[in-house]
Amino acid sequence: MPGFIGVHLGAGDHAESLVKEYTKLSNKACKKAFLMLESGASAVNACTEAIMILEDSPLTNAGLGSNCTWDGDVECDASVMDGHSLQQGAVGAVSGVKNPVCLARNLCMERSERLSMGLIPPSMLVGDSARAHAAKVGVELVPPEALVTAEQQRRYNKYKRRVTIAPEDQMEDTGAEWEPARLDTVGAVCVDFQGHVAAACSSGGIMLKSKGRVGQAGIPGFGCWAQDARGDIDAVAVSSSGCGEQLIRTFLVKETATMLEESICAVRGLKDALKLKYLESPLSLKEEEKLAGLIVLKYNPLKDIGEFIWGHTTKTMCVGLMSTAYSHPMSRVSLNTKPGEIAKVEGTAFKCRGKFN
Amino acid sequence: MPGFIGVHLGAGDHAESLVKEYTKLSNKACKKAFLMLESGASAVNACTEAIMILEDSPLTNAGLGSNCTWDGDVECDASVMDGHSLQQGAVGAVSGVKNPVCLARNLCMERSERLSMGLIPPSMLVGDSARAHAAKVGVELVPPEALVTAEQQRRYNKYKRRVTIAPEDQMEDTGAEWEPARLDTVGAVCVDFQGHVAAACSSGGIMLKSKGRVGQAGIPGFGCWAQDARGDIDAVAVSSSGCGEQLIRTFLVKETATMLEESICAVRGLKDALKLKYLESPLSLKEEEKLAGLIVLKYNPLKDIGEFIWGHTTKTMCVGLMSTAYSHPMSRVSLNTKPGEIAKVEGTAFKCRGKFN
């Protein structure tokens, strides 16, 4: 009777040819997290483990194989939230850390222990200092260039050349020749055997981003959110993907969590959030392309009734899940034919404690 | 008929002996910004100018004379929001930039210009890369150690010694002997002659913070918020001070902006926000000390009716303001005798366009 794990491999434009690979990877992450939940792991730790597997795959834009910065480096953002302690941990623009999500998890856990003399443990660390902290607390380091894959190097060379060589043609080039946009941040939401929830996410950010740029995935409350049930209010967990600057300005993750809490049905809550707080929000009126994807979880621990829902305004979104009600992980790529204009929302109900089995 | 500027020199525990100095500094910042508004400057630029004056003073915990990190450096956070374009700029953990707020303003303005080839200008830059960006765009650099004042060096030595030398006594030492806490982030809110609003803030963060730690002042939407009037909804601007991790988790700045928009009276809106979204919020239940301060502005450009209100849960908060209705800047230190328990809220109405004169 362990719990529930749901993951995403980003909202973006997943290549048709790679769907099998995405599904396999998503299944692997779900299965690993689920086995941990079965052994009594906390939601925070199971989430972290799932994200580590996604980071370690060159398929995703997180950890190994992330998009390169303008200078050709990999710099990662990641964050974790524990719905029980309500603590958050986030790292931004960190290079040379094999699993940025581990460092975020670490900060989240350190926040639970009060430091002496009124010192306040940070919820967010960035840049070289974040890497130094990783070394101090035993989070695995790698040479920064080890996270740049040959495939990403090739894409970097191609785009950098195009952007820098012909500045006078740039405005006419509408990007039609670009390969599928790799907005594919990864994320996870989880319920553990005690009914606590957690959420996490990790991202390499946008291709050719400025060095030092931090997107929503590296900021507490912007990349993910988790809050346990309290009184009549269900537990909720949210993890995001999409254009960081838009997700930051619209507070989409937190707005979605609030709407989920207030709505009877998670599908309705997520639909409303994507419509009212994103696509039609006065805060994103001036955006040319509105690209976001969310996975959300709403769970009532007393009734053991849960919903896992995904929604995206991008062409595709890849999601996976596993709970007691399913004997094996289920992953799929959700399709949407009008990127940036409408939100597609789908999902499933789940049970955590095996009453179905 | 220029507009309105309101500033704060932080919520914390301002030394009685320095009140005259604080008042003088606050007046200077207000006067400079107001003169700019009279010459037709935008709200964003007037805000930035006011903050620059506050950063340049060693009295405040921003720019020159900021609190030192655990390693004895100064690392600054700053952010700016333009209520007209709704663009944001933020810098986190940046060292060796004389006026961090200028760099934040720069990012905010660059966001208004769409880059070619779908490249998205960052709303947040951190660490050494932020400093490198400052060099590139002509924001003034200084040697990092130039921002460490002798006074801050003395405080750093004192606290660092106390924390590191006697670890076994740390839990009993309740901090009673500490000098007044320097949470005094600075901030500004502004209305310009076109009725556009803006907000900004800047902070050196907490004493002995980890290197690389970013607090609310360095994150878009957490340190400040500004949004022009639309339809029936008044323009609002908010700038914050206090414990960064608490302000981040509670989304206090944005929650306050929303409550201000929804309430008829700004005093009521700010009181409710500090009570419901901070002091009594489920998100800050476990905090030992709840320390925050906000300045807010609510403005109806059609009626030219504005309110400038400040509220704090700390012992003191220092604020200043200037508008057409006052012939000179007015600054004061607001007192509150129960830090962390109740919120004191005060303020004033203002006119922008000289109908009083």
XYZ file of C-alpha atoms in Angstrom:
714
model
C 0.000 0.000 0.000
C 2.710 2.428 -0.946
C 1.452 5.533 -2.728
C 1.478 7.199 -6.093
C 4.049 8.670 -8.457
C 3.429 10.739 -11.573
C 6.152 12.203 -13.780
C 6.468 14.333 -16.874
C 9.206 14.573 -19.481
C 8.265 18.052 -20.484
C 5.728 19.958 -22.498
C 7.099 20.766 -25.920
C 7.286 19.011 -29.225
C 8.453 15.458 -28.689
C 9.831 13.794 -31.826
C 7.505 11.029 -33.026
C 10.502 8.792 -33.645
C 11.511 8.946 -29.994
C 8.154 8.202 -28.388
C 9.151 4.635 -27.547
C 12.288 5.879 -25.844
C 10.385 8.502 -23.869
C 7.859 5.914 -22.736
C 10.561 3.505 -21.667
C 12.382 6.195 -19.700
C 9.211 7.438 -18.047
C 8.303 3.868 -17.053
C 11.737 3.350 -15.573
C 11.500 6.508 -13.450
C 8.003 5.621 -12.210
C 8.935 2.063 -11.387
C 12.014 3.075 -9.409
C 10.100 5.658 -7.390
C 7.275 3.208 -6.782
C 9.636 0.529 -5.484
C 11.020 3.126 -3.098
C 7.529 4.036 -1.929
C 6.888 0.335 -1.320
C 9.955 0.268 0.926
C 8.557 3.172 2.919
C 10.403 6.062 1.292
C 9.041 9.569 1.760
C 7.353 11.392 -1.098
C 10.276 13.825 -1.258
C 12.798 11.041 -1.664
C 10.737 9.109 -4.198
C 10.239 12.264 -6.284
C 13.931 12.980 -6.162
C 14.805 9.463 -7.264
C 12.417 9.636 -10.221
C 13.884 12.962 -11.326
C 17.442 11.613 -10.994
C 16.636 8.908 -13.532
C 15.189 11.505 -15.901
C 18.200 13.792 -15.394
C 20.619 10.950 -16.131
C 19.009 10.303 -19.525
C 20.363 12.350 -22.450
C 16.812 12.335 -23.881
C 15.570 15.029 -21.510
C 16.512 18.658 -21.080
C 17.683 18.174 -17.478
C 21.042 17.128 -16.051
C 23.026 15.189 -18.686
C 22.195 16.389 -22.188
C 20.611 19.678 -21.176
C 20.328 22.560 -23.628
C 23.516 24.607 -23.823
C 23.860 28.238 -22.777
C 24.998 30.962 -25.175
C 28.551 30.044 -24.141
C 28.086 26.335 -24.754
C 27.920 25.204 -21.120
C 25.232 23.265 -19.325
C 23.705 25.145 -16.378
C 20.844 23.509 -14.523
C 17.869 24.597 -12.429
C 16.012 22.282 -10.056
C 13.631 22.506 -7.111
C 11.848 20.340 -4.583
C 8.984 20.974 -2.170
C 7.916 18.826 0.763
C 4.156 19.108 1.313
C 4.502 17.947 4.909
C 7.166 20.330 6.232
C 6.279 22.918 3.561
C 9.996 23.427 3.085
C 11.450 24.229 -0.313
C 14.848 23.795 -1.891
C 15.978 25.244 -5.198
C 19.196 25.588 -7.162
C 19.702 27.891 -10.111
C 22.307 28.064 -12.872
C 24.424 25.331 -11.312
C 27.004 23.509 -13.399
C 28.987 20.348 -12.743
C 26.457 18.740 -10.406
C 25.367 15.385 -11.792
C 21.872 15.537 -10.293
C 20.767 19.088 -9.547
C 17.565 17.735 -7.984
C 19.624 16.050 -5.244
C 21.097 19.376 -4.270
C 17.616 20.943 -4.216
C 16.360 18.066 -2.068
C 19.277 18.611 0.252
C 18.433 22.300 0.739
C 14.806 21.366 1.342
C 15.770 18.909 4.076
C 18.291 21.303 5.670
C 15.532 23.883 5.936
C 13.749 21.551 8.358
C 16.621 21.760 10.809
C 16.868 25.154 12.439
C 20.394 26.484 12.473
C 21.846 27.954 15.620
C 22.140 31.642 16.449
C 19.192 32.570 14.303
C 21.007 31.643 11.118
C 18.451 30.871 8.441
C 19.211 27.988 6.030
C 18.795 29.147 2.428
C 15.933 27.849 0.318
C 17.712 28.899 -2.866
C 21.379 28.693 -3.867
C 22.844 29.635 -7.239
C 25.879 29.342 -9.464
C 29.338 28.307 -8.329
C 28.348 28.609 -4.685
C 25.633 26.014 -5.205
C 28.243 23.675 -6.661
C 30.539 24.360 -3.688
C 27.669 23.505 -1.350
C 27.108 20.253 -3.245
C 30.750 19.327 -2.664
C 30.395 20.124 1.042
C 27.310 17.985 1.585
C 28.401 15.087 -0.596
C 26.169 15.566 -3.633
C 27.963 14.039 -6.626
C 30.000 16.405 -8.785
C 31.118 15.855 -12.375
C 33.339 17.971 -14.606
C 30.944 20.642 -15.997
C 31.628 19.574 -19.596
C 30.576 15.992 -18.786
C 26.937 17.100 -18.903
C 27.260 18.346 -22.510
C 26.365 15.485 -24.859
C 27.576 15.195 -28.466
C 23.985 15.661 -29.652
C 23.571 18.873 -27.689
C 26.957 20.091 -28.878
C 25.731 19.597 -32.449
C 22.495 21.491 -31.812
C 24.390 24.240 -30.043
C 26.807 24.681 -32.957
C 23.948 24.774 -35.425
C 21.833 27.369 -33.622
C 24.691 29.516 -32.438
C 25.976 29.767 -35.990
C 22.590 30.663 -37.346
C 21.968 33.350 -34.747
C 25.398 34.940 -34.914
C 26.261 34.766 -38.601
C 23.313 36.407 -40.293
C 21.889 39.050 -37.950
C 20.191 40.933 -40.818
C 18.098 37.870 -41.709
C 17.066 36.995 -38.203
C 13.758 38.810 -38.101
C 12.498 37.081 -41.229
C 13.522 33.666 -40.011
C 10.489 32.685 -38.032
C 12.076 29.627 -36.599
C 10.212 27.241 -38.882
C 13.408 25.396 -39.597
C 14.265 24.909 -35.962
C 14.167 21.395 -34.680
C 11.357 20.664 -32.224
C 11.652 23.095 -29.303
C 13.211 21.426 -26.334
C 11.267 22.955 -23.511
C 11.220 19.545 -21.913
C 11.857 20.240 -18.295
C 11.130 17.139 -16.220
C 9.011 16.900 -13.102
C 7.349 14.624 -10.591
C 4.493 14.634 -8.076
C 4.092 12.000 -5.407
C 2.037 10.671 -2.476
C 3.754 8.444 0.065
C 2.372 5.757 2.413
C 1.673 8.366 5.084
C -0.366 10.447 2.659
C 2.246 13.195 2.479
C 2.805 14.800 -0.906
C 5.858 16.236 -2.633
C 6.797 17.734 -5.970
C 10.042 18.288 -7.846
C 11.318 19.516 -11.185
C 14.571 19.913 -13.074
C 15.547 21.762 -16.231
C 18.475 22.725 -18.382
C 16.586 25.842 -19.421
C 16.151 27.236 -22.910
C 18.672 26.699 -25.709
C 21.234 29.520 -25.982
C 20.062 31.087 -22.731
C 22.331 33.647 -21.089
C 24.777 32.195 -18.624
C 23.461 32.818 -15.132
C 19.818 32.870 -16.259
C 17.484 31.148 -13.812
C 14.114 29.838 -15.013
C 11.069 28.789 -13.034
C 12.445 25.312 -12.304
C 15.225 26.812 -10.156
C 13.023 29.086 -8.032
C 11.045 27.983 -4.967
C 7.314 28.026 -5.691
C 7.655 28.698 -9.424
C 8.786 25.277 -10.641
C 6.772 23.083 -8.311
C 4.467 23.204 -5.292
C 3.244 20.667 -2.740
C 1.030 21.045 0.297
C -0.444 18.285 2.450
C -4.163 17.993 3.132
C -5.425 20.184 5.980
C -8.952 20.109 7.354
C -11.376 19.885 4.437
C -8.745 20.820 1.903
C -7.187 18.100 -0.246
C -3.451 17.671 -0.615
C -2.133 19.117 -3.879
C 1.108 18.850 -5.796
C 2.072 20.571 -9.038
C 5.124 20.389 -11.304
C 5.707 22.546 -14.387
C 7.350 22.776 -17.779
C 7.397 25.577 -20.333
C 8.707 29.067 -20.833
C 10.258 30.039 -17.501
C 9.750 33.771 -17.764
C 6.014 33.290 -18.439
C 5.600 30.772 -15.643
C 7.350 33.169 -13.273
C 5.303 36.232 -14.122
C 1.956 34.435 -14.006
C 2.721 32.470 -10.793
C 1.092 29.629 -12.705
C 2.184 26.778 -10.433
C 0.899 28.403 -7.251
C -2.256 29.739 -8.932
C -2.946 26.204 -10.150
C -2.414 24.754 -6.671
C -4.901 27.271 -5.266
C -7.492 26.502 -7.946
C -7.058 22.765 -7.362
C -7.684 23.261 -3.658
C -10.797 25.269 -4.374
C -12.289 23.032 -7.076
C -14.146 19.791 -6.518
C -12.556 18.160 -9.528
C -8.907 18.351 -10.533
C -9.639 18.404 -14.273
C -11.844 21.469 -13.796
C -9.235 23.110 -11.540
C -6.387 22.602 -13.990
C -8.486 23.654 -16.997
C -9.528 26.850 -15.243
C -5.996 27.599 -14.116
C -4.525 27.178 -17.607
C -7.302 29.267 -19.116
C -7.789 32.055 -16.570
C -4.354 32.291 -15.005
C -2.292 31.685 -18.116
C -3.816 31.780 -21.609
C -6.238 34.622 -20.798
C -4.311 36.219 -17.949
C -3.628 39.961 -18.228
C -0.091 39.007 -17.203
C 0.579 37.069 -20.408
C -1.445 39.167 -22.865
C 1.645 40.406 -24.669
C 3.327 37.031 -25.077
C 3.562 35.759 -28.641
C 3.648 32.085 -27.777
C 2.205 30.701 -24.582
C 3.938 27.427 -23.889
C 3.366 25.605 -20.635
C 2.604 22.170 -19.283
C 1.687 21.007 -15.805
C 1.172 17.738 -14.006
C -1.004 17.988 -10.926
C -2.142 15.721 -8.176
C -5.097 16.211 -5.833
C -5.478 13.727 -3.033
C -7.883 13.152 -0.159
C -6.056 10.942 2.365
C -9.184 10.192 4.445
C -11.131 8.830 1.499
C -8.045 7.657 -0.388
C -9.309 9.333 -3.531
C -6.726 10.849 -5.818
C -6.572 12.403 -9.255
C -3.497 12.788 -11.446
C -4.044 15.230 -14.289
C -1.825 16.744 -16.958
C -2.461 19.774 -19.109
C -0.429 21.553 -21.743
C -0.643 24.342 -24.307
C 2.275 22.878 -26.251
C 2.062 20.418 -29.117
C 2.956 17.439 -26.943
C 3.539 16.449 -23.361
C 4.977 13.171 -22.135
C 3.683 11.794 -18.827
C 3.915 8.630 -16.795
C 2.352 7.286 -13.627
C 2.202 4.325 -11.304
C 0.010 3.530 -8.343
C -1.288 0.533 -6.480
C -4.207 0.330 -8.886
C -1.862 -0.370 -11.795
C 0.457 -3.316 -11.777
C 2.945 -1.569 -14.052
C 3.845 2.004 -14.960
C 1.803 3.677 -17.681
C 3.316 6.335 -19.885
C 2.017 8.227 -22.853
C 2.545 11.244 -25.017
C -0.401 13.608 -25.014
C -1.002 15.430 -28.292
C -2.400 18.881 -28.945
C -2.631 20.429 -32.364
C -2.772 24.159 -31.556
C 0.332 25.069 -29.578
C 0.006 28.234 -27.494
C -3.722 28.690 -28.060
C -5.663 26.101 -26.133
C -4.937 23.845 -23.215
C -5.421 20.106 -23.454
C -6.235 18.526 -20.108
C -6.445 14.795 -19.406
C -5.904 12.490 -16.498
C -6.894 9.614 -14.318
C -8.164 8.837 -10.850
C -6.013 6.784 -8.500
C -5.986 5.015 -5.161
C -2.904 4.872 -2.979
C -3.460 2.231 -0.403
C -4.403 -0.725 -2.433
C -8.124 -0.818 -1.778
C -8.516 -1.600 -5.478
C -6.210 -4.594 -5.279
C 2.182 67.442 -12.174
C 4.745 64.710 -11.919
C 3.683 61.743 -9.820
C 4.451 60.047 -6.539
C 7.390 58.265 -4.952
C 7.403 56.216 -1.755
C 10.449 54.436 -0.341
C 11.360 52.222 2.577
C 14.657 51.661 4.349
C 13.628 48.276 5.618
C 11.555 46.635 8.276
C 13.705 45.605 11.216
C 14.977 47.307 14.321
C 16.347 50.704 13.414
C 18.695 52.167 16.021
C 17.122 55.169 17.766
C 20.402 57.049 17.512
C 20.365 56.846 13.733
C 16.794 57.979 13.096
C 17.914 61.422 11.946
C 20.316 59.856 9.478
C 17.661 57.487 8.141
C 15.226 60.355 7.701
C 17.801 62.462 5.891
C 18.695 59.615 3.547
C 15.081 58.756 2.838
C 14.329 62.417 2.074
C 17.274 62.581 -0.287
C 16.114 59.493 -2.219
C 12.521 60.776 -2.469
C 13.597 64.233 -3.562
C 15.884 62.916 -6.291
C 13.213 60.590 -7.677
C 10.619 63.344 -7.542
C 12.827 65.764 -9.456
C 13.210 63.068 -12.078
C 9.447 62.571 -12.250
C 9.081 66.325 -12.714
C 11.404 66.098 -15.718
C 9.204 63.395 -17.214
C 11.102 60.281 -16.104
C 9.278 56.945 -16.136
C 8.233 55.268 -12.887
C 10.809 52.525 -13.500
C 13.629 55.012 -13.836
C 12.568 57.133 -10.865
C 12.307 54.009 -8.671
C 15.723 52.881 -9.789
C 17.250 56.270 -9.026
C 15.750 56.321 -5.512
C 17.089 52.840 -4.805
C 20.545 53.786 -6.113
C 20.771 56.539 -3.499
C 19.750 54.080 -0.780
C 22.235 51.474 -2.046
C 25.069 54.017 -2.052
C 24.529 54.793 1.637
C 26.381 52.559 4.118
C 23.387 52.956 6.466
C 21.253 50.457 4.574
C 21.628 46.744 3.957
C 21.806 47.159 0.179
C 24.726 47.836 -2.130
C 27.579 49.506 -0.185
C 27.619 48.349 3.442
C 25.447 45.277 2.955
C 25.537 42.400 5.430
C 28.411 40.003 4.771
C 28.047 36.388 3.729
C 29.471 33.513 5.775
C 32.689 34.032 3.794
C 32.828 37.758 4.445
C 31.800 38.953 0.986
C 28.954 41.208 -0.049
C 26.484 39.558 -2.431
C 23.434 41.535 -3.463
C 19.892 40.824 -4.636
C 17.725 43.364 -6.455
C 14.625 43.447 -8.622
C 12.479 45.843 -10.610
C 9.012 45.570 -12.144
C 7.439 47.871 -14.706
C 3.666 48.038 -14.216
C 3.146 49.209 -17.782
C 5.060 46.546 -19.750
C 4.655 44.028 -16.878
C 8.269 43.111 -17.442
C 10.495 42.100 -14.542
C 14.227 42.130 -13.961
C 16.040 40.501 -11.057
C 19.619 39.771 -10.045
C 20.634 37.369 -7.307
C 23.874 36.864 -5.363
C 25.764 39.370 -7.479
C 29.005 40.875 -6.214
C 31.094 43.793 -7.448
C 28.203 45.684 -9.024
C 27.931 49.141 -7.446
C 24.164 49.397 -7.931
C 22.494 46.016 -8.291
C 19.168 47.735 -8.933
C 20.586 49.230 -12.166
C 21.351 45.764 -13.448
C 17.838 44.596 -12.518
C 16.362 47.631 -14.297
C 18.461 46.792 -17.316
C 17.097 43.228 -17.501
C 13.573 44.578 -17.088
C 14.027 46.961 -20.028
C 15.726 44.327 -22.205
C 12.712 42.073 -21.686
C 10.619 44.642 -23.541
C 12.665 44.138 -26.680
C 12.049 40.783 -28.253
C 15.265 39.041 -29.223
C 15.634 37.452 -32.628
C 15.294 33.747 -33.454
C 12.959 33.107 -30.572
C 15.668 33.812 -28.023
C 14.042 34.854 -24.768
C 15.753 37.574 -22.708
C 16.211 36.409 -19.101
C 14.189 37.999 -16.316
C 16.662 36.718 -13.716
C 20.449 36.503 -13.762
C 22.665 35.351 -10.913
C 26.212 35.256 -9.591
C 29.319 35.919 -11.653
C 27.341 35.766 -14.887
C 25.178 38.643 -13.679
C 28.336 40.662 -13.045
C 29.637 39.759 -16.512
C 26.350 40.957 -17.994
C 26.699 44.229 -16.061
C 30.127 44.754 -17.629
C 28.692 44.069 -21.078
C 25.838 46.545 -20.802
C 27.798 49.274 -19.045
C 26.426 48.990 -15.507
C 29.127 50.270 -13.139
C 31.410 47.649 -11.583
C 33.524 48.018 -8.453
C 36.006 45.621 -6.877
C 33.802 43.227 -4.843
C 35.559 44.164 -1.589
C 34.739 47.853 -2.140
C 31.159 47.161 -1.017
C 32.320 45.839 2.386
C 32.421 48.763 4.840
C 34.609 48.854 7.964
C 31.454 48.769 10.105
C 30.164 45.644 8.370
C 33.604 44.048 8.614
C 33.474 44.624 12.376
C 30.003 43.112 12.687
C 31.001 40.181 10.509
C 34.070 39.442 12.644
C 32.000 39.632 15.826
C 29.205 37.282 14.724
C 31.360 34.864 12.828
C 33.562 34.436 15.898
C 30.591 33.887 18.142
C 29.003 31.312 15.863
C 32.152 29.370 15.089
C 34.070 29.428 18.364
C 31.584 28.066 20.870
C 29.309 25.611 19.066
C 28.262 23.910 22.307
C 26.849 27.161 23.679
C 24.998 28.168 20.586
C 21.621 26.767 21.486
C 21.507 28.613 24.798
C 22.547 31.897 23.265
C 19.192 33.236 22.202
C 20.628 36.152 20.368
C 19.735 38.657 23.054
C 23.154 40.220 22.758
C 22.944 40.606 19.017
C 22.827 44.103 17.720
C 19.538 45.147 16.137
C 18.769 42.768 13.286
C 19.618 44.314 9.958
C 16.823 43.027 7.784
C 16.687 46.436 6.208
C 16.239 45.733 2.560
C 15.320 48.926 0.721
C 12.460 49.449 -1.693
C 10.455 51.938 -3.696
C 7.045 52.284 -5.344
C 6.225 54.989 -7.846
C 3.613 56.582 -10.122
C 4.812 58.660 -13.074
C 3.170 61.510 -15.005
C 1.468 59.036 -17.341
C -0.063 57.176 -14.428
C 2.181 54.139 -14.913
C 3.456 52.425 -11.778
C 6.676 50.625 -10.926
C 8.322 48.977 -7.939
C 11.862 48.035 -7.004
C 13.864 46.628 -4.130
C 17.443 45.836 -3.186
C 19.042 43.844 -0.384
C 22.307 42.517 0.909
C 20.428 39.613 2.460
C 20.831 38.242 5.955
C 24.074 38.445 7.937
C 26.278 35.338 7.554
C 24.095 33.960 4.779
C 25.513 31.186 2.619
C 27.348 32.396 -0.449
C 25.045 31.974 -3.425
C 21.867 32.322 -1.347
C 19.166 34.342 -3.090
C 16.436 35.995 -1.038
C 13.084 37.414 -2.120
C 14.589 40.715 -3.263
C 16.492 38.941 -6.049
C 13.562 36.958 -7.468
C 10.942 38.333 -9.891
C 7.561 38.693 -8.171
C 8.838 37.932 -4.677
C 10.644 41.191 -3.872
C 8.333 43.634 -5.602
C 5.299 43.837 -7.884
C 3.724 46.520 -10.045
C 0.752 46.432 -12.363
C -0.948 49.370 -14.075
C -4.649 50.097 -13.728
C -6.906 48.108 -16.073
C -10.653 48.599 -16.442
C -12.116 49.042 -12.975
C -9.017 47.774 -11.235
C -6.630 50.265 -9.646
C -2.915 50.273 -10.317
C -0.943 48.652 -7.505
C 2.716 48.523 -6.547
C 4.329 46.649 -3.660
C 7.877 46.453 -2.303
C 9.043 44.203 0.515
C 11.492 43.741 3.355
C 11.928 40.913 5.853
C 12.912 37.276 6.037
C 13.385 36.206 2.410
C 12.553 32.534 2.860
C 9.223 33.425 4.530
C 8.346 36.010 1.900
C 9.110 33.470 -0.815
C 7.029 30.648 0.609
C 4.008 32.816 1.382
C 4.078 34.719 -1.968
C 3.361 37.699 0.282
C 4.116 40.436 -2.248
C 1.827 39.017 -4.940
C -0.879 38.025 -2.440
C -0.814 41.594 -1.140
C -1.084 43.017 -4.655
C -4.121 40.824 -5.295
C -5.791 41.852 -2.012
C -5.102 45.512 -2.763
C -6.759 45.146 -6.146
C -9.784 43.502 -4.576
C -10.232 45.842 -1.610
C -11.775 49.287 -1.715
C -9.256 50.699 0.737
C -5.520 50.066 0.710
C -5.209 50.046 4.510
C -7.780 47.248 4.711
C -6.098 45.365 1.864
C -2.656 45.504 3.439
C -3.976 44.656 6.924
C -5.797 41.616 5.570
C -2.801 40.486 3.535
C -0.399 40.693 6.476
C -2.877 38.911 8.741
C -4.352 36.230 6.455
C -1.521 35.631 4.020
C 1.358 35.960 6.441
C 0.863 35.976 10.210
C -1.996 33.432 10.146
C -1.102 31.668 6.914
C -0.796 27.859 7.050
C 2.415 28.445 5.096
C 4.137 30.250 7.965
C 2.659 28.356 10.912
C 5.943 26.746 11.825
C 8.043 29.902 11.695
C 9.405 31.099 15.037
C 9.640 34.744 14.118
C 7.544 36.326 11.418
C 9.369 39.396 10.235
C 8.154 41.331 7.232
C 7.446 44.849 6.084
C 5.754 46.167 2.957
C 5.132 49.484 1.306
C 2.179 49.521 -1.048
C 0.601 51.955 -3.436
C -2.906 51.829 -4.875
C -3.767 54.378 -7.512
C -6.767 55.265 -9.629
C -5.463 57.295 -12.584
C -8.925 58.421 -13.757
C -9.852 59.951 -10.418
C -6.247 60.742 -9.462
C -6.784 59.182 -6.063
C -3.888 57.335 -4.542
C -2.967 55.736 -1.247
C 0.525 54.971 0.043
C 0.500 52.557 2.959
C 3.160 50.783 4.949
C 2.812 47.801 7.226
C 5.278 45.761 9.256
C 5.459 42.986 11.820
C 8.949 44.074 12.879
C 9.808 46.508 15.657
C 10.402 49.389 13.262
C 10.089 50.356 9.641
C 11.488 53.465 8.024
C 9.505 55.030 5.175
C 9.544 58.188 3.105
C 7.326 59.740 0.462
C 6.884 62.742 -1.789
C 4.074 63.821 -4.048
C 2.640 66.976 -5.521
C 0.542 67.447 -2.406
C 3.665 67.840 -0.262
C 6.168 70.533 -0.980
C 9.000 68.475 0.525
C 9.703 64.805 1.238
C 8.325 63.333 4.445
C 10.079 60.487 6.195
C 9.409 58.686 9.428
C 10.164 55.620 11.427
C 7.081 53.603 12.259
C 7.191 51.811 15.614
C 5.639 48.529 16.671
C 6.235 46.966 20.043
C 5.431 43.289 19.380
C 7.769 42.053 16.652
C 6.523 38.998 14.789
C 3.054 38.963 16.348
C 0.964 41.777 14.985
C 1.111 43.979 11.950
C 1.147 47.736 12.227
C -0.379 49.440 9.211
C -0.348 53.192 8.529
C -0.376 55.457 5.546
C -1.586 58.444 3.658
C -3.654 59.431 0.654
C -2.006 61.260 -2.219
C -2.696 63.064 -5.460
C -0.326 62.920 -8.391
C -1.259 65.607 -10.765
C -1.224 68.665 -8.637
C -4.954 69.185 -8.227
C -4.205 70.025 -4.580
C -1.748 72.746 -5.521
